[in-house]
Short mmCIF file of C-alpha atoms in Angstrom, two decimals:
data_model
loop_
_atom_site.label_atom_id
_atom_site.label_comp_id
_atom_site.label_asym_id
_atom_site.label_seq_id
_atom_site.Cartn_x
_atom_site.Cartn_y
_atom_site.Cartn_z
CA UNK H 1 0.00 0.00 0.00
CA UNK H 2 1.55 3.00 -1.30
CA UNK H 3 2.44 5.78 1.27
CA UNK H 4 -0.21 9.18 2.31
CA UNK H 5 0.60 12.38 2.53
CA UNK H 6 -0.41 14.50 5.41
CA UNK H 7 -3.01 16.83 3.22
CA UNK H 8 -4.60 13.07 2.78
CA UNK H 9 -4.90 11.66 6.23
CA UNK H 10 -5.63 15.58 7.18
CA UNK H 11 -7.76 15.61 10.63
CA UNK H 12 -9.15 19.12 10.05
CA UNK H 13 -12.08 20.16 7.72
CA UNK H 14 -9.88 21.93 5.38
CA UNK H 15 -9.82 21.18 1.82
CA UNK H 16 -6.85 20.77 -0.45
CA UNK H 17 -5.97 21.07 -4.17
CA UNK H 18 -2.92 20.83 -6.27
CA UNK H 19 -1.85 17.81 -4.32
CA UNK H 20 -1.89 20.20 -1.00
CA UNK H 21 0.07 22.87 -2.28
CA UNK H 22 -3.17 24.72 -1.88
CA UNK H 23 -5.27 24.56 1.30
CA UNK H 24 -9.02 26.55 1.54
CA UNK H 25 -11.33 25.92 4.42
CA UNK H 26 -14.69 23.89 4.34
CA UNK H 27 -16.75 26.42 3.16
CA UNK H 28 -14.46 27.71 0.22
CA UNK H 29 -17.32 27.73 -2.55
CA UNK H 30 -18.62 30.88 -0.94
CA UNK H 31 -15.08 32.40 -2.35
CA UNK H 32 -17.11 32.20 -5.59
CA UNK H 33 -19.84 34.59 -4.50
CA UNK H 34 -16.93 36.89 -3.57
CA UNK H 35 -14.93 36.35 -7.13
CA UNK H 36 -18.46 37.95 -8.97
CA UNK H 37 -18.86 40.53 -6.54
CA UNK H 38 -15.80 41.85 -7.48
CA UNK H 39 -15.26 40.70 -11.08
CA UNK H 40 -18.93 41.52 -12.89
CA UNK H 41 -18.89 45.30 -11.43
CA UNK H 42 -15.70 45.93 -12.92
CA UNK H 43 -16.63 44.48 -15.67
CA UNK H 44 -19.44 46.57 -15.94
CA UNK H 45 -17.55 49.43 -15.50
CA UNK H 46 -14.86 48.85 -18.15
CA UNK H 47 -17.07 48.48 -20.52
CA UNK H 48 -20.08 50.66 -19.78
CA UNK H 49 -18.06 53.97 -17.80
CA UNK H 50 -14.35 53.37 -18.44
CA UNK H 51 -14.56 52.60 -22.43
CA UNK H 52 -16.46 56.44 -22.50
CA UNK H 53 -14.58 58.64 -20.46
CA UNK H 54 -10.87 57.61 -22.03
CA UNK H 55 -11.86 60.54 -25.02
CA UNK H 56 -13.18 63.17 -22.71
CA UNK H 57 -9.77 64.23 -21.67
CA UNK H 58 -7.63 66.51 -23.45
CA UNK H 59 -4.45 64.22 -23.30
CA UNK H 60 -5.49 60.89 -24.93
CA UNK H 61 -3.41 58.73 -22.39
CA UNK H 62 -5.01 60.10 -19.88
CA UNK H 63 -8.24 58.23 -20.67
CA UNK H 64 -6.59 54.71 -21.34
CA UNK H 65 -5.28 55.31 -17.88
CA UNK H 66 -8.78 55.13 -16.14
CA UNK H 67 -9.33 51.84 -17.84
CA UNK H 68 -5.94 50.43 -16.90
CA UNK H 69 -6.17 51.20 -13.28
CA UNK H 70 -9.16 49.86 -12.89
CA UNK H 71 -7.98 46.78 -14.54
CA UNK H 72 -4.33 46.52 -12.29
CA UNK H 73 -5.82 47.48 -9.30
CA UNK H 74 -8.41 44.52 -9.43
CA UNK H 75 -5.80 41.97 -10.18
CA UNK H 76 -4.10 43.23 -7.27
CA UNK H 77 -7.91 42.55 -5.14
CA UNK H 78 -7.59 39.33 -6.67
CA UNK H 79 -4.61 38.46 -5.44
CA UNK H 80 -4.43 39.19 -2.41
CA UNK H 81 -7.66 37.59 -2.01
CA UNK H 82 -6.10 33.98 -3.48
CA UNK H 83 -3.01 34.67 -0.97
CA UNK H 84 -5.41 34.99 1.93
CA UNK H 85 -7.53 32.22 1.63
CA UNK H 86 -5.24 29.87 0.11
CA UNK H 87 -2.50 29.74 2.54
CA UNK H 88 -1.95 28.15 5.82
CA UNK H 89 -3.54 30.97 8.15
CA UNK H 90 -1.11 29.53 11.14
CA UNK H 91 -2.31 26.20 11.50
CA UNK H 92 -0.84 24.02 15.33
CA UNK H 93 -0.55 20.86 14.21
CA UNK H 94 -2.27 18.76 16.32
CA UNK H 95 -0.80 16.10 18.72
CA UNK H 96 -1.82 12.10 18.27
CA UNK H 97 -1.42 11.90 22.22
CA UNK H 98 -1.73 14.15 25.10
CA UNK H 99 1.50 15.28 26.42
CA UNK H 100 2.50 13.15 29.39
CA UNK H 101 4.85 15.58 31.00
CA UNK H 102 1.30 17.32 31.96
CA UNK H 103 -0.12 14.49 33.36
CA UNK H 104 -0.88 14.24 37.40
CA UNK H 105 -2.01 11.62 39.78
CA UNK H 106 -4.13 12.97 42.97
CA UNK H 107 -5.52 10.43 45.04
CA UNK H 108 -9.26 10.66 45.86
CA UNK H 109 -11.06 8.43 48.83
CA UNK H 110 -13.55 6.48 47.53
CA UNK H 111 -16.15 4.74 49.59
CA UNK H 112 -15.67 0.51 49.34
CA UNK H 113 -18.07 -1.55 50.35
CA UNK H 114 -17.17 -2.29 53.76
CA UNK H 115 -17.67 1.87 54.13
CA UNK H 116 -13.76 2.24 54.98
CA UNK H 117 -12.10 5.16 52.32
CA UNK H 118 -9.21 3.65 50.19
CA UNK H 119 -6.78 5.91 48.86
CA UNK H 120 -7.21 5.61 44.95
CA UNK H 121 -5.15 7.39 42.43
CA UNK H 122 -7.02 9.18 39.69
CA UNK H 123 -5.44 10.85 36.68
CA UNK H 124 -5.81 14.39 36.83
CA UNK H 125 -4.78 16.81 33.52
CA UNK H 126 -4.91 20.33 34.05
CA UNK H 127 -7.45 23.00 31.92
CA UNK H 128 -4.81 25.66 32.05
CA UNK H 129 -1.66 26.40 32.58
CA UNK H 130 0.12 29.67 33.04
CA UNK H 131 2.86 31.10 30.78
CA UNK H 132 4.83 34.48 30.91
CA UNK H 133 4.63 37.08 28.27
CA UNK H 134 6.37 40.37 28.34
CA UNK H 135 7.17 39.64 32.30
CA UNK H 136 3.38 39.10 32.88
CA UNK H 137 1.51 35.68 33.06
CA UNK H 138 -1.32 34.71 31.54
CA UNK H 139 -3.49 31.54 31.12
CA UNK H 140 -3.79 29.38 28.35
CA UNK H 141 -6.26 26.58 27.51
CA UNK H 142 -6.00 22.60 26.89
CA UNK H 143 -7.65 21.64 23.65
CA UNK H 144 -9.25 18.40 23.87
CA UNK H 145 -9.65 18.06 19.90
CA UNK H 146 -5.93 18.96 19.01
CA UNK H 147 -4.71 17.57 22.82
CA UNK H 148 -2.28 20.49 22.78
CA UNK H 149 -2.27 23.70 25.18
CA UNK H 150 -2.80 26.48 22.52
CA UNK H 151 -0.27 28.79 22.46
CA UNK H 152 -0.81 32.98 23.55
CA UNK H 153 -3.29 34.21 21.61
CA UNK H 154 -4.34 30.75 19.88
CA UNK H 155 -8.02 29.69 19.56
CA UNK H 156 -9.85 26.53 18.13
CA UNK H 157 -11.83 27.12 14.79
CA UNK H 158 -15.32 24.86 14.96
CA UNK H 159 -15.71 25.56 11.08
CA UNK H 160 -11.99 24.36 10.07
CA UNK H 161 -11.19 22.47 13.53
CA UNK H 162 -8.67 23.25 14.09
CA UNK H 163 -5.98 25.32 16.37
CA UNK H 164 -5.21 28.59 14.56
CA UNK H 165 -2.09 30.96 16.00
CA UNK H 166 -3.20 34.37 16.84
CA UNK H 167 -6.65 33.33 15.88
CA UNK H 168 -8.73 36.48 14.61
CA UNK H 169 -12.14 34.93 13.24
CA UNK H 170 -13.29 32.81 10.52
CA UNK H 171 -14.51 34.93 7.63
CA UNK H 172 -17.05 33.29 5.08
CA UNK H 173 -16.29 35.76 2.36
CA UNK H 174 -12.71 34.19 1.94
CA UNK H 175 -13.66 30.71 3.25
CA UNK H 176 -10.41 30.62 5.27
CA UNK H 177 -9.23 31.00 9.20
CA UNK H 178 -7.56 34.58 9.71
CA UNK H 179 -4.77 34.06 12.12
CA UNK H 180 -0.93 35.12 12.05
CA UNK H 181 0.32 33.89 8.49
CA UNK H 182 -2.43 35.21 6.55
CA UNK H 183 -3.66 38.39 8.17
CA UNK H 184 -1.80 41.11 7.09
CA UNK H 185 -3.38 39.99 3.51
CA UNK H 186 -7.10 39.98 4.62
CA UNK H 187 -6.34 43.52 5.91
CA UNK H 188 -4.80 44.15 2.25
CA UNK H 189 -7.83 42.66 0.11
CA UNK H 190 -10.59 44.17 2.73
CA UNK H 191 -8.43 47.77 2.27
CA UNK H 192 -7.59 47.73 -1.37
CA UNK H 193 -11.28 46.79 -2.08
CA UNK H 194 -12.26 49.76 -0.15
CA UNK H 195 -10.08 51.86 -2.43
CA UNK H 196 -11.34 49.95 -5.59
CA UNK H 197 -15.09 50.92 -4.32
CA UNK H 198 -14.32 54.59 -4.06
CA UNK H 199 -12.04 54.38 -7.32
CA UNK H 200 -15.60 52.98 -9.19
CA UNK H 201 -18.12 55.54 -7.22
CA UNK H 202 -15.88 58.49 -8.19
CA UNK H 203 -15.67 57.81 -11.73
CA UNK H 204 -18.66 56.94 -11.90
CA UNK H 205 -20.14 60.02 -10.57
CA UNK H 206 -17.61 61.35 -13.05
CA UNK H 207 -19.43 60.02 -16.12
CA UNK H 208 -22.85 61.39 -15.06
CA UNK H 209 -21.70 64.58 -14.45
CA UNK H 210 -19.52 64.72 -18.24
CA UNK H 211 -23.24 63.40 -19.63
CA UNK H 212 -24.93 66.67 -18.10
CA UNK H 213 -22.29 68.90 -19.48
CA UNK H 214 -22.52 67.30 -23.19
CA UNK H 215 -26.16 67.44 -23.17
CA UNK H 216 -27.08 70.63 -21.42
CA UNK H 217 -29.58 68.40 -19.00
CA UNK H 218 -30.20 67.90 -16.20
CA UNK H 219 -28.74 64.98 -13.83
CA UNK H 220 -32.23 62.93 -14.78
CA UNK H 221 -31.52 63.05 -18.34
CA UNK H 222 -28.00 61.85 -17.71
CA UNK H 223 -29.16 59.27 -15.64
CA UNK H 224 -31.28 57.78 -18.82
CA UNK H 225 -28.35 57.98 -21.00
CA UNK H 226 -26.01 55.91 -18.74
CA UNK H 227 -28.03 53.94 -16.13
CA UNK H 228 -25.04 51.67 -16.15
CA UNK H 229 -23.27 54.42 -13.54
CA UNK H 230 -26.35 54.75 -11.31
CA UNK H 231 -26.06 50.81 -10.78
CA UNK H 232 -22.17 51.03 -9.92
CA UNK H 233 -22.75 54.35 -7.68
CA UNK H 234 -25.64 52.48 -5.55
CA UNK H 235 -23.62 49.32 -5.41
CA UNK H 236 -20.47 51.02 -4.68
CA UNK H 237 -22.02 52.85 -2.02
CA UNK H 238 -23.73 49.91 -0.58
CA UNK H 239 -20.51 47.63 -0.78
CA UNK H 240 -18.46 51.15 1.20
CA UNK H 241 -20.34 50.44 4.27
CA UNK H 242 -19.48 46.85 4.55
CA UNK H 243 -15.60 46.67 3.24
CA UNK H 244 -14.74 50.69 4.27
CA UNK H 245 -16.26 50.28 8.00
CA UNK H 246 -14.61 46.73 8.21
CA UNK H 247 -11.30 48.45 7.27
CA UNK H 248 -11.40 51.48 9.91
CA UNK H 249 -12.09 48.82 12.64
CA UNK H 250 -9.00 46.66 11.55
CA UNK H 251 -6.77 49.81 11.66
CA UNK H 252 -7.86 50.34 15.58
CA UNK H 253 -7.41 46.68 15.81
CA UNK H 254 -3.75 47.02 14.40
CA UNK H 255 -3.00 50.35 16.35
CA UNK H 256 -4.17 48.36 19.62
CA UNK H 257 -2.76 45.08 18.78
CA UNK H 258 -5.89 42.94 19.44
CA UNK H 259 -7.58 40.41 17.24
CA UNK H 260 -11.66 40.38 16.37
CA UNK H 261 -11.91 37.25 18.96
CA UNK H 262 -10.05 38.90 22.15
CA UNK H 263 -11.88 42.41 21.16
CA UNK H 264 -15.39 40.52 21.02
CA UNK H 265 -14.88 38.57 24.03
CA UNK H 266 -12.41 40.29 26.30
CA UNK H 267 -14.31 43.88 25.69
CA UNK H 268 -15.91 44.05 29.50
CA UNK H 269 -12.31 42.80 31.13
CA UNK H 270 -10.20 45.56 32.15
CA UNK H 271 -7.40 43.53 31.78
CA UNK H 272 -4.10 45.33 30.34
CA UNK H 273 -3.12 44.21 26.79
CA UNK H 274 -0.05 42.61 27.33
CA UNK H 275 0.62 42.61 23.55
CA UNK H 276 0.28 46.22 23.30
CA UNK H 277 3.75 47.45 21.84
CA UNK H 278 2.95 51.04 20.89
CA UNK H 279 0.66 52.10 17.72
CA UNK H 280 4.09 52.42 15.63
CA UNK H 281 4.99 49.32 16.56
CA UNK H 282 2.15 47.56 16.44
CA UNK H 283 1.59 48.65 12.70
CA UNK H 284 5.73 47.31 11.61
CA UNK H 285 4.52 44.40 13.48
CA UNK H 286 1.81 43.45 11.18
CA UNK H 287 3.19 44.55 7.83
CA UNK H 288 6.53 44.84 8.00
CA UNK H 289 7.52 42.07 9.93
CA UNK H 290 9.00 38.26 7.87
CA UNK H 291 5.75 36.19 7.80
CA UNK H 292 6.71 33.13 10.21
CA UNK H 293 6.59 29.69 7.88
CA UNK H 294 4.19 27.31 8.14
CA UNK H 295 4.58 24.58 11.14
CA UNK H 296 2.76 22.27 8.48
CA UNK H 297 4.26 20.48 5.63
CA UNK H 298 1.08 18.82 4.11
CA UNK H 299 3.17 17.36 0.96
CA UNK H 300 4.95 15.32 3.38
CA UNK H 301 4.52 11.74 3.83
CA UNK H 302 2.56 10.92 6.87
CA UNK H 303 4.00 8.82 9.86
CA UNK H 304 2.13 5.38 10.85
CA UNK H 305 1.14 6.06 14.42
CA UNK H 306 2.67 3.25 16.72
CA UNK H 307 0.20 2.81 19.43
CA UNK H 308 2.11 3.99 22.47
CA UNK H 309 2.36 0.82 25.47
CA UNK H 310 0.00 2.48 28.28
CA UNK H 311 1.65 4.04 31.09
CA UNK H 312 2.42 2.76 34.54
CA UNK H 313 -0.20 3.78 37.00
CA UNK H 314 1.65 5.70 39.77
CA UNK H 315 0.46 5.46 43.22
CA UNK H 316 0.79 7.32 46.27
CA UNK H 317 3.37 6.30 48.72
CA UNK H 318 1.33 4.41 51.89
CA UNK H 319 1.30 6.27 54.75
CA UNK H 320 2.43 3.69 57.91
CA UNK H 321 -0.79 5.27 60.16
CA UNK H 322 -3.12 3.56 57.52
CA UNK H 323 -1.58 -0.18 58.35
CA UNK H 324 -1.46 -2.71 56.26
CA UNK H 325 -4.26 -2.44 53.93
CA UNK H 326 -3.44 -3.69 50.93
CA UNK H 327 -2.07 -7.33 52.73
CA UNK H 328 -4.72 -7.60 55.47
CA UNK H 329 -7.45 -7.81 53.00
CA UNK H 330 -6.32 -11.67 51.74
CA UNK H 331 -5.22 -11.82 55.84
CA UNK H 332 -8.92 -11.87 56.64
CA UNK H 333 -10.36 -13.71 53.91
CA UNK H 334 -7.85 -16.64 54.85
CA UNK H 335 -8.51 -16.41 58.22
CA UNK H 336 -12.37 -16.36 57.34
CA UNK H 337 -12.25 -19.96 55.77
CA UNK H 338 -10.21 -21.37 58.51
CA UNK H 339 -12.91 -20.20 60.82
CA UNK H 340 -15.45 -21.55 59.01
CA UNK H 341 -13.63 -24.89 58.32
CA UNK H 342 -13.26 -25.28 62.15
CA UNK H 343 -16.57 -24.21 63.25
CA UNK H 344 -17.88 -26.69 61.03
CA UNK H 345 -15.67 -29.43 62.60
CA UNK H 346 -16.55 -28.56 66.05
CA UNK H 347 -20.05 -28.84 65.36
CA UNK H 348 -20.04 -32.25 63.71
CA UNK H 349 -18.28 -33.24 66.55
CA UNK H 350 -20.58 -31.56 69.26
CA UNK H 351 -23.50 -33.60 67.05
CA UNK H 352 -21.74 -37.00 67.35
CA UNK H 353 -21.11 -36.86 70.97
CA UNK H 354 -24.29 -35.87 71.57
CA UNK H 355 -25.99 -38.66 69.79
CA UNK H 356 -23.71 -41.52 71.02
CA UNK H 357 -24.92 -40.50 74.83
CA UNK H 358 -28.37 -40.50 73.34
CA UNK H 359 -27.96 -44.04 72.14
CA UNK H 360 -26.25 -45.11 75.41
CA UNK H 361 -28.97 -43.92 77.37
CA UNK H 362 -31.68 -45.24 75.79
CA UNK H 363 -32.00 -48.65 77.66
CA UNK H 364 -32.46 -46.75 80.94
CA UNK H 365 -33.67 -43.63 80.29
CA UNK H 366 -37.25 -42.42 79.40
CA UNK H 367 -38.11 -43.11 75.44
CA UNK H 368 -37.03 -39.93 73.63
CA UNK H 369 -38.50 -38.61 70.49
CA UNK H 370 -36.53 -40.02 67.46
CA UNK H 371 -36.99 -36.19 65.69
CA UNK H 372 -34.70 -34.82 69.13
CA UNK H 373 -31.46 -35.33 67.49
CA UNK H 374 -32.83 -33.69 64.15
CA UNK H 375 -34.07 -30.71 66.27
CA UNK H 376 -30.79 -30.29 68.21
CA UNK H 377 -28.82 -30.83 64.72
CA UNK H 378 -31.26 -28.17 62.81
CA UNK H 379 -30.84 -25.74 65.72
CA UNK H 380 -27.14 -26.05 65.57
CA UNK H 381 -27.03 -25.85 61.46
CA UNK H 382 -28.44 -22.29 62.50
CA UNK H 383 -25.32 -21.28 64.77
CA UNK H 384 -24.35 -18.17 63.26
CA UNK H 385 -21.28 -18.83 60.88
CA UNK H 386 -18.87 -16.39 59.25
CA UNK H 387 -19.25 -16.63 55.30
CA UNK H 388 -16.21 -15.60 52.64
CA UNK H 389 -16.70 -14.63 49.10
CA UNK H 390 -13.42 -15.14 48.18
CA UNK H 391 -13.28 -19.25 48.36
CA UNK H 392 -10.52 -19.49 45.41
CA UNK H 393 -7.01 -20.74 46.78
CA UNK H 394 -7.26 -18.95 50.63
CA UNK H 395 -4.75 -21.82 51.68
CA UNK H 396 -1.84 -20.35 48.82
CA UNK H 397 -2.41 -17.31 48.88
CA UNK H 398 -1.52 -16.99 52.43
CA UNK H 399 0.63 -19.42 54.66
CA UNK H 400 -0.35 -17.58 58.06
CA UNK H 401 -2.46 -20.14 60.42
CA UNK H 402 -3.79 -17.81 62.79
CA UNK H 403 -7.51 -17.39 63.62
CA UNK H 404 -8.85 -13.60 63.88
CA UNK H 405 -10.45 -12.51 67.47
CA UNK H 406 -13.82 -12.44 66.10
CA UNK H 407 -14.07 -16.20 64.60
CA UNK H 408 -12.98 -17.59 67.51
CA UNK H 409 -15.60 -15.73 69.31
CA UNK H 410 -17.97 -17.47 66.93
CA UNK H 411 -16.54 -20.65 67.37
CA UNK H 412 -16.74 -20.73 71.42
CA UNK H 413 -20.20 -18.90 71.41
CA UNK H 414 -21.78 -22.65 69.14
CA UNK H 415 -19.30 -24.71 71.34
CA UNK H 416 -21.11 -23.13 74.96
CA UNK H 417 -24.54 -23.32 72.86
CA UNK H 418 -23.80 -27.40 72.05
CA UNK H 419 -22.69 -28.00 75.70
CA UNK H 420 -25.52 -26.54 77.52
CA UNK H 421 -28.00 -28.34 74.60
CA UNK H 422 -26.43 -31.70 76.04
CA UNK H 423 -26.46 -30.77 79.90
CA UNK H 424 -30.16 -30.45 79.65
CA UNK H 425 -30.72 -33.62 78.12
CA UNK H 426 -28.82 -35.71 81.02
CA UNK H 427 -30.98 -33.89 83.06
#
């Protein structure tokens, strides 16, 4: 069986193409919606606005220049978009076992039968754990899914599942993660289609206003000659809301160094930003700093997991107050089925005595009634005996012979019961 490559045997929800060279998230046919909501209105306008206004100036470059911008400056929308949602957006890869150097054993006392506590060790892993940053600590989770603490500043995705560095949010229109590798160019396509919006509005408004001029009208009459422009101008100004107001909340994001997640969810805690490097640095951090490579390499050939042999179970030392527990347990049970073994001896020979003076006296004394014996052997088949559940090799599992307090108690208590049985009889 030939060999997998990571991309193949991939955990996550992602999807790859171009034999993993490529990597979108699960919902990455919505980045088709976002292709004709860019592509068709420039279309429009190249054709309908552009194509018009490139004679209307005195120098003739000057109009082939509105055409060509529009054109360059939506490839560059393009690709930015492509680098953003195509890219490892600081993936953790995820571990195939929990880290054992985190593991702890507690002991909790747990109720037996018998109502005695036994010390029992339980495996305890800890939510959190604290790590410094900048001289100050802070917490950071266990992920159960990936069975990795996150890093600072590291959140699970539920759409991609998985661990994403510097996690910002999942955004539909991309169909990607935005974290730490690809975040500087969401910022770039959100921005630069900002810019492209007010590039189309403008000219736009442009046209209709070179329309009223030509034809002495008014702006209704220029409307009905280019209705084409009104389209892009409502569009444009519909689309400025979304992409420009997205854009001036990234900048404050940048200037403050937080991410979408930690704003939305950390906006009530007064907690200082221990990120926070200054607005000038904060900026040189996000765009001018090398983008880190990925921790991924989903071309590579995936490693067989070798089941891992299960670890020793660690227990806590025993304390010398709490005796012998662990060895007085068989102890007992041994010194249960001796008890019993004797008591039972004792009472067949109580029984046998008993009916030989019967037998002896029969001749001389008074007829008795031939059920006696049955009665006196029924009453003493209901002397209280000690009982063991544990009747599997008591003799080698333990070589000690001696009797416990309490069965020899028993044993004495049927032995007085036979005896004064038989002293009434005589009588």
């Amino acid at each position: 069986m030939a060999a997998k490559r990571v991309y193949q045997v991939w955990k996550g929800s992602n999807k790859f193409i171009c034999g993993g060279r490529l990597v979108f998230g699960p919902d990455a046919r919505s980045l088709f919606v976002t292709l004709l909501l860019i592509i068709v209105p420039v279309i429009i306008f190249c054709v309908c606005v552009a194509s018009h206004l490139r004679h209307e100036f005195s120098s003739y470059n000057s109009g082939y220049a509105i055409l060509a911008v529009a054109i360059l400056f939506t490839i560059h929308v393009l690709v930015v978009l492509f680098l953003t949602s195509s890219g490892d957006p600081g993936i953790v890869p995820r571990n195939s076992h929990p880290p054992e150097e985190e593991l702890r054993y507690d002991s909790s006392v747990s109720a037996d039968v018998g109502g005695a506590g036994r010390q029992t060790p339980s495996l305890q892993f800890p939510r959190t754990k604290e790590v410094i940053v900048n001289g100050i600590g802070i917490k950071v989770k266990y992920c159960e899914t990936c069975m990795l603490y996150r890093p600072p500043r590291c959140s699970h995705c539920s759409i991609c599942n998985n661990c994403v560095e510097r996690f910002d949010h999942h955004c539909p229109w991309v169909g990607q993660c935005i974290g730490l590798r690809n975040y500087r160019y969401f910022f770039m396509f959100v921005s630069s289609a900002t810019i492209l919006c007010i590039y189309v509005f403008s000219l736009s408004a442009l046209y209709i206003k070179v329309l009223m001029d030509n034809y002495d009208g008014t702006v209704w009459k220029a409307m009905k000659e280019s209705p084409a422009s009104v389209i892009l101008m409502a569009y444009c100004f519909i689309s400025l809301w979304f992409v420009g107001g997205l854009s001036g909340f990234h900048l404050y994001l940048i200037g403050t160094n937080q991410t979408t997640y930690e704003n939305f969810r950390y906006r009530a805690d007064s907690r200082i930003n221990v990120f926070n490097r200054g607005c000038l640095n904060n900026f040189l951090e996000v765009f001018c700093s090398k983008v880190k490579p990925s921790r991924n390499n989903f071309r590579a050939f995936a490693r067989e997991e070798v089941p891992r042999p299960l670890a020793p179970i660690i227990t806590r030392p025993r304390d010398p107050d709490d005796g012998l527990d662990g060895d007085r347990r068989p102890k007992v049970e041994d010194d249960l089925d001796i008890g019993e073994d004797l008591l039972k001896i004792s009472q067949r020979r109580n029984i046998e005595e008993l009916d030989e003076e019967i037998r002896g006296r029969g001749s001389n004394g008074p007829p008795h009634h031939t059920s006696e014996p049955d009665s006196i052997l029924s009453s003493d088949h209901r002397a209280p005996t000690i009982r063991s559940d544990a009747r599997h090799s008591s003799w080698e599992r333990s070589g000690n012979w001696d009797i416990g307090q309490e069965v020899l108690a028993n044993s004495n208590v049927t032995e007085s019961r036979n005896y004064v049985t038989s002293k009434e009889m005589r009588q």
